[in-house]
PDB file of C-alpha atoms in Angstrom:
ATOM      1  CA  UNK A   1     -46.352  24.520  13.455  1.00 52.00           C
ATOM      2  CA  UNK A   2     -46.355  25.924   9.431  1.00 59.00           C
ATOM      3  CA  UNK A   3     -43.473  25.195   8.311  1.00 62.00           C
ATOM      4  CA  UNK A   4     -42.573  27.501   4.774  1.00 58.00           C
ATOM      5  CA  UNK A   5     -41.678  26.628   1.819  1.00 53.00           C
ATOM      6  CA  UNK A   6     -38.165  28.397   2.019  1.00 55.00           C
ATOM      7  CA  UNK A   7     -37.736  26.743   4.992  1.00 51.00           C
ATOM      8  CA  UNK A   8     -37.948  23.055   3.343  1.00 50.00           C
ATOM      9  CA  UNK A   9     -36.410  24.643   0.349  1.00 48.00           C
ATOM     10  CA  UNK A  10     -33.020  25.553   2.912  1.00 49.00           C
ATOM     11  CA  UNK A  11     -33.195  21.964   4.729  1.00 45.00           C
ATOM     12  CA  UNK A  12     -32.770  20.605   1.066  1.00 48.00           C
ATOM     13  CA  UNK A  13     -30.324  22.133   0.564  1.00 44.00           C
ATOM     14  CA  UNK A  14     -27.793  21.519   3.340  1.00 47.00           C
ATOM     15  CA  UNK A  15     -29.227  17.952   3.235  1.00 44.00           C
ATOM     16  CA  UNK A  16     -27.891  17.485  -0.198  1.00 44.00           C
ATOM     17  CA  UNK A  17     -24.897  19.605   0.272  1.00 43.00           C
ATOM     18  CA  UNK A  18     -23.486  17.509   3.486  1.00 42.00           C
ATOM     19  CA  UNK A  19     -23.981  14.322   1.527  1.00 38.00           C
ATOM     20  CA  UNK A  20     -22.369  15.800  -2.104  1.00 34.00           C
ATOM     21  CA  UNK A  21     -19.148  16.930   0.484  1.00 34.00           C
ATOM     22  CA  UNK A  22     -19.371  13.030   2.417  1.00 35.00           C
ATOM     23  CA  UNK A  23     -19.088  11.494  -1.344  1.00 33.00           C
ATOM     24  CA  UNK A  24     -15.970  13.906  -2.122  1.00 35.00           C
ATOM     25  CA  UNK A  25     -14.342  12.828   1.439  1.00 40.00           C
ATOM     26  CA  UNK A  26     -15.015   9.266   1.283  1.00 42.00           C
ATOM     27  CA  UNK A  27     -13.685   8.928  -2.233  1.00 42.00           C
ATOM     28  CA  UNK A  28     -10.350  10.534  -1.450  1.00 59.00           C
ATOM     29  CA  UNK A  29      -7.596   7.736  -0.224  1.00 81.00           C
ATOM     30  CA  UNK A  30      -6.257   9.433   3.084  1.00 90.00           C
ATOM     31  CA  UNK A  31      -3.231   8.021   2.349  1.00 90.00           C
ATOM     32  CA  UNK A  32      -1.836   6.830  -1.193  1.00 94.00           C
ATOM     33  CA  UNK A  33       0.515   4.041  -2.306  1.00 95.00           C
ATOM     34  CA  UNK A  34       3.067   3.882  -5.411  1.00 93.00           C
ATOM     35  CA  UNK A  35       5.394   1.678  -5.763  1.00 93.00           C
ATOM     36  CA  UNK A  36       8.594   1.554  -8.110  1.00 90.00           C
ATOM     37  CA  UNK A  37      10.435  -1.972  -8.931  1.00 88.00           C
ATOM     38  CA  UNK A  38      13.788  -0.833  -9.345  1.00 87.00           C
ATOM     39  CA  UNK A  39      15.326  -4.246 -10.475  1.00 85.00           C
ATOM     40  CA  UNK A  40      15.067  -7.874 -10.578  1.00 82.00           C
ATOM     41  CA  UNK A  41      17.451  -9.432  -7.918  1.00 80.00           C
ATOM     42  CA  UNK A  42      19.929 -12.293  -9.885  1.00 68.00           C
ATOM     43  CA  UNK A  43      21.739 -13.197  -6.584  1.00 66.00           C
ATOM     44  CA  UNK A  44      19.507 -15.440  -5.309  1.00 58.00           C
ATOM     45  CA  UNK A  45      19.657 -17.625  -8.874  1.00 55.00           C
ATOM     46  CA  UNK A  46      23.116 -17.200  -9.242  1.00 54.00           C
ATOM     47  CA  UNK A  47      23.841 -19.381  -5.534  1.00 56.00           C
ATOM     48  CA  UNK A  48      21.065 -21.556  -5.867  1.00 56.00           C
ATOM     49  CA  UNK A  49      19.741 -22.685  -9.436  1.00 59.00           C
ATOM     50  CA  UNK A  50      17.038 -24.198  -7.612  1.00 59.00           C
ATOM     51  CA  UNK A  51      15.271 -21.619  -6.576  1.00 60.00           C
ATOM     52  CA  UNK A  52      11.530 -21.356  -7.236  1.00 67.00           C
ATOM     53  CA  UNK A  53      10.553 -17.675  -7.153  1.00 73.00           C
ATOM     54  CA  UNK A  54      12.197 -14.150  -8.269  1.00 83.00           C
ATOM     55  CA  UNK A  55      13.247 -11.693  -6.380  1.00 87.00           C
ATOM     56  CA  UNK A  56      12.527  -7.729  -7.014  1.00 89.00           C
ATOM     57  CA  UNK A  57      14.054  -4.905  -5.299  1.00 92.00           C
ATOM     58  CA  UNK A  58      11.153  -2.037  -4.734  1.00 94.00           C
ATOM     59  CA  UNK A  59      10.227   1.478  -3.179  1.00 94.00           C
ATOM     60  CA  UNK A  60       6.924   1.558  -1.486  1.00 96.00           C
ATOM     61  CA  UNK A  61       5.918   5.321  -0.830  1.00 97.00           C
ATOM     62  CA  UNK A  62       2.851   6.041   1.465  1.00 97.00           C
ATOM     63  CA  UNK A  63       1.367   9.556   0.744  1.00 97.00           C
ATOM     64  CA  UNK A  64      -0.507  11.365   3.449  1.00 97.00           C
ATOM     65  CA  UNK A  65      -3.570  13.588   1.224  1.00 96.00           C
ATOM     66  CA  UNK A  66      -5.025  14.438   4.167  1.00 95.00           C
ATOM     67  CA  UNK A  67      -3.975  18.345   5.993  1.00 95.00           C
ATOM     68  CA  UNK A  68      -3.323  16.613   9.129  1.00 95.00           C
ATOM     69  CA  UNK A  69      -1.020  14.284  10.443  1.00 96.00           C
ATOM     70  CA  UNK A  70      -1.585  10.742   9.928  1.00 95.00           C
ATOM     71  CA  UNK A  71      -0.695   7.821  12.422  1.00 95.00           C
ATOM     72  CA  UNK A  72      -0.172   4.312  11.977  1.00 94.00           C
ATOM     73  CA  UNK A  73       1.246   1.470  13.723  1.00 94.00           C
ATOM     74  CA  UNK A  74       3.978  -0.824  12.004  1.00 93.00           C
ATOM     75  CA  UNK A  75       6.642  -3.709  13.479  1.00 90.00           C
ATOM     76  CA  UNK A  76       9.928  -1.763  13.898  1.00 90.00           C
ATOM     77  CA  UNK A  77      11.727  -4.645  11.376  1.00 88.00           C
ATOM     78  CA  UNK A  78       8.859  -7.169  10.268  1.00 87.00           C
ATOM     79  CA  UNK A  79       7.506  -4.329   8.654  1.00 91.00           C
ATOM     80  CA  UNK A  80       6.263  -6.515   5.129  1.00 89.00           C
ATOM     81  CA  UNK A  81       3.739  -7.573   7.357  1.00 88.00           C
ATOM     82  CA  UNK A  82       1.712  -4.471   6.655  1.00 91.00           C
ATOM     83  CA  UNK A  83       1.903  -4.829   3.435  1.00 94.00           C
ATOM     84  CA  UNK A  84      -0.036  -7.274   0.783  1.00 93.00           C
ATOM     85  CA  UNK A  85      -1.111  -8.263  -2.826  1.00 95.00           C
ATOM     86  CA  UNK A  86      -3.925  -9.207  -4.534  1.00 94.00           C
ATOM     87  CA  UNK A  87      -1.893 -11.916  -6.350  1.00 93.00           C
ATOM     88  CA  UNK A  88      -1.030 -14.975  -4.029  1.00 90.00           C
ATOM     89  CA  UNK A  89       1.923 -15.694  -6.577  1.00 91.00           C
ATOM     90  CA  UNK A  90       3.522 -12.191  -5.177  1.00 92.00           C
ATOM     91  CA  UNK A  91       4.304 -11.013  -1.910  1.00 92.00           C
ATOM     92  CA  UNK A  92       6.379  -8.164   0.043  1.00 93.00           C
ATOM     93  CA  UNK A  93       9.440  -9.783   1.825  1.00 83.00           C
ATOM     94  CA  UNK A  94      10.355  -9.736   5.407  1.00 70.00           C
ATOM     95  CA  UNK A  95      13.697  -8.856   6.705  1.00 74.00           C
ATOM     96  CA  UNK A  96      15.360 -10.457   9.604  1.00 74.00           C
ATOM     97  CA  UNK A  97      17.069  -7.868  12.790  1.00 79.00           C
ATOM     98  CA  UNK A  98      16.754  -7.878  16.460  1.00 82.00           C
ATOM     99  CA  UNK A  99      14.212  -5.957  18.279  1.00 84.00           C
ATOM    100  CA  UNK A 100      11.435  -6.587  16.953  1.00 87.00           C
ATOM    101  CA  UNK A 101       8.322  -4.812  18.513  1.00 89.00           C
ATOM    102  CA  UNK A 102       5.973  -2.229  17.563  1.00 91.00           C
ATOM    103  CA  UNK A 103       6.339   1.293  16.660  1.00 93.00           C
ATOM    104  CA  UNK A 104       4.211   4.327  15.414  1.00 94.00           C
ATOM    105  CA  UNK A 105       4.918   6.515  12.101  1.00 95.00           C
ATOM    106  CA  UNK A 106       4.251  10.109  11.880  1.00 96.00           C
ATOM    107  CA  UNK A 107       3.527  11.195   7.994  1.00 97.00           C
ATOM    108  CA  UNK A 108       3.100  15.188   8.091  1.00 97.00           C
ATOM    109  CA  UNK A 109       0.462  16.327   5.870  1.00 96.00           C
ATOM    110  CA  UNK A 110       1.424  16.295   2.121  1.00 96.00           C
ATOM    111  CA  UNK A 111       4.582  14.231   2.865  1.00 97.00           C
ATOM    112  CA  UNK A 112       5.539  10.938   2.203  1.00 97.00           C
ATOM    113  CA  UNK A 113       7.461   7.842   3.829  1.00 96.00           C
ATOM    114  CA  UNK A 114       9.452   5.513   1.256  1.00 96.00           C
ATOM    115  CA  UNK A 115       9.930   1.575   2.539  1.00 95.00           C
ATOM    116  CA  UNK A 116      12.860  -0.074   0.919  1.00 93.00           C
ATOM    117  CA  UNK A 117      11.562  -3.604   0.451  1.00 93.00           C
ATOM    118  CA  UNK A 118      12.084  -6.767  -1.485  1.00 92.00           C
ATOM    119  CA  UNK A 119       9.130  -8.057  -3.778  1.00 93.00           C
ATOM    120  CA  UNK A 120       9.091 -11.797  -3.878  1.00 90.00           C
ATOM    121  CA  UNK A 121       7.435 -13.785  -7.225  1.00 89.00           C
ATOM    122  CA  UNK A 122       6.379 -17.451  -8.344  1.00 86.00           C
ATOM    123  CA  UNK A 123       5.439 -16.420 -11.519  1.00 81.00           C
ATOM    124  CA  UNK A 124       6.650 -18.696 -13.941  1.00 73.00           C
ATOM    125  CA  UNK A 125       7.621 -17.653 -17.205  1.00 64.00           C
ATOM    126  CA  UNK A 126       7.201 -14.079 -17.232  1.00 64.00           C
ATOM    127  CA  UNK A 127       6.944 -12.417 -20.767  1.00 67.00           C
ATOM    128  CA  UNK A 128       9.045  -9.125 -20.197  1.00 66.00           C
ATOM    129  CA  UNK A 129       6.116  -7.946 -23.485  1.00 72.00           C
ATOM    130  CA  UNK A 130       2.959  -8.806 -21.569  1.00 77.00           C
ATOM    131  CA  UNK A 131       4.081  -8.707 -17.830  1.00 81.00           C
ATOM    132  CA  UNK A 132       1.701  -9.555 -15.082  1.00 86.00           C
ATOM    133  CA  UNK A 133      -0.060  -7.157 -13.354  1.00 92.00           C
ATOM    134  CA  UNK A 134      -0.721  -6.531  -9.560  1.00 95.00           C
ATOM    135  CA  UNK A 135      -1.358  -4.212  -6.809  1.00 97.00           C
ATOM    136  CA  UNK A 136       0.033  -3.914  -3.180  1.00 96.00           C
ATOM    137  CA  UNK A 137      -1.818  -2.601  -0.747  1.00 95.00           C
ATOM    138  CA  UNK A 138      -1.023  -1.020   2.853  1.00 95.00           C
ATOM    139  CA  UNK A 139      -2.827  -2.671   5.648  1.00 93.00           C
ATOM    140  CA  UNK A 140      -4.043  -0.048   8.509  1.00 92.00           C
ATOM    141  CA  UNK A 141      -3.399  -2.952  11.145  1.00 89.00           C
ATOM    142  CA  UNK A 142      -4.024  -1.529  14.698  1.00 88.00           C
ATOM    143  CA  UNK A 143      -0.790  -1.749  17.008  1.00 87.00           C
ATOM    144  CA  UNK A 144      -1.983  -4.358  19.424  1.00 84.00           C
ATOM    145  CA  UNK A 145      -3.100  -6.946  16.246  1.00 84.00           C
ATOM    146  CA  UNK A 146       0.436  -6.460  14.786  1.00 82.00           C
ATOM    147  CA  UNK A 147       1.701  -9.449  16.451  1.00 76.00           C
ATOM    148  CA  UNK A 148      -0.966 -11.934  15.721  1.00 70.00           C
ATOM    149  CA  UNK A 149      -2.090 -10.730  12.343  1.00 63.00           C
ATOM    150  CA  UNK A 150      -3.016 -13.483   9.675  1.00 65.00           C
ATOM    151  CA  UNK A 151      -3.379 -13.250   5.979  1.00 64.00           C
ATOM    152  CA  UNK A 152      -6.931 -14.479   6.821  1.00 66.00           C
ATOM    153  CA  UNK A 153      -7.193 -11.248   9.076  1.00 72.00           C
ATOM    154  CA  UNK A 154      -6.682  -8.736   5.938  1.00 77.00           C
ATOM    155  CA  UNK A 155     -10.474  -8.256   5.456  1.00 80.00           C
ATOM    156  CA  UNK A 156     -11.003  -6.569   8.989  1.00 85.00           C
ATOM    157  CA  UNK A 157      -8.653  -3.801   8.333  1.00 89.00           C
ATOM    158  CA  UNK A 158      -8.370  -1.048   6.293  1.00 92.00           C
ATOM    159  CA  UNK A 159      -6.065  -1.262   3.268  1.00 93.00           C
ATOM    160  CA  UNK A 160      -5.277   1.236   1.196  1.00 95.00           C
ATOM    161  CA  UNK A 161      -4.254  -0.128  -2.435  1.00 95.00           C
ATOM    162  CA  UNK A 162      -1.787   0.962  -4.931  1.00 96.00           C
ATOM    163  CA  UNK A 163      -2.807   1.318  -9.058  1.00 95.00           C
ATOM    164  CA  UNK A 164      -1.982  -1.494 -10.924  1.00 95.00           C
ATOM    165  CA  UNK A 165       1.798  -2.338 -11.468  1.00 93.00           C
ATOM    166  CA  UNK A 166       3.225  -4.269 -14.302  1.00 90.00           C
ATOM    167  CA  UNK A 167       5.869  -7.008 -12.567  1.00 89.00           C
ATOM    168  CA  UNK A 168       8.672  -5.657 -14.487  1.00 83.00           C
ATOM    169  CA  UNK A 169      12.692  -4.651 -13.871  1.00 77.00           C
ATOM    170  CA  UNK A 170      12.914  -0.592 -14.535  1.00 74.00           C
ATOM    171  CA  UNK A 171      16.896  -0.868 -14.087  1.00 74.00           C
ATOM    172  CA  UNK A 172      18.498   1.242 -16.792  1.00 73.00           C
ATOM    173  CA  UNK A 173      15.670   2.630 -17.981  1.00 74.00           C
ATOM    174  CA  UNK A 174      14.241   6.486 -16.896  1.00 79.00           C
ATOM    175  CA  UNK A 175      11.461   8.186 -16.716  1.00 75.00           C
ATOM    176  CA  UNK A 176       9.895  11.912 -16.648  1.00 83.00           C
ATOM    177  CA  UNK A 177       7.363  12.710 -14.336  1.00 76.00           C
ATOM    178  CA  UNK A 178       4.355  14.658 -16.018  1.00 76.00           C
TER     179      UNK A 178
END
């Protein structure tokens, strides 16, 4: 069998085309995470001066990119659990309610979900000039692991991670979107 040269030439070509458009969809995030600290929470210090760590009140926003709709599993109140750092010092708080069991969450293409959340620290001496920086990241955690997941367990999911984010209040303060 003779095989032309157009014909290799074509091959090449789709070859190098499937893996160029692979690249692009691999390096896309199918779903995105921002998060906003909205203010540093002074109740806890005010009852109890002994206190160790800070508490932050935050939006987490999950993005779907992707032109389809996107599924994931989450606990219908521990829902912090899909959620982690990569500083050991910070962490997303739980909440405590009844009921607690499994649910799915629709995101429609483009949209977004916002979780209202608490953002615990043991940072010590923060300088509001040079805060610390972090990033929180969405764990993809498939519904029947969501009651035995472990922060060992993070490395066998998918998680999806925010940019960095300076541990800092944003009360009275504003800001224009570009």
């Amino acid at each position: 069998m003779k095989i032309s040269y157009r014909t290799i030439l074509a091959l090449s070509l789709i070859l190098l085309c499937n893996n160029s458009f692979a690249s692009i969809k691999d390096s896309v995030q199918i779903i995105s995470v921002n998060v906003d600290i909205i203010a540093k929470d002074q109740s806890l210090a005010l009852r109890n001066t002994k206190i160790d760590f800070k508490d932050y009140f935050i939006t987490i926003t999950l993005t779907n990119n992707e032109d389809s709709i996107v599924r994931f599993a989450i606990m219908k109140c521990s829902w912090g659990q899909s959620f982690t750092t990569d500083n050991n010092l910070i962490w997303v708080t739980g909440q405590d309610c009844d009921g607690n069991f499994p649910i799915t969450i629709e995101i429609k293409p483009h949209k977004s979900i916002k979780f209202f959340a608490n953002l615990g620290s043991r940072i010590k001496n923060s300088n509001p000039n040079n805060p610390q920086n972090f990033k929180i990241g969405f764990i993809d955690i498939p519904q029947q692991d969501l009651f035995w997941r472990h922060d060992s367990d993070i490395k066998k999911y998918k998680v999806y991670w925010s940019d960095s984010i300076e541990l800092k209040t944003e009360l009275n303060k504003y800001k224009i979107e570009q």
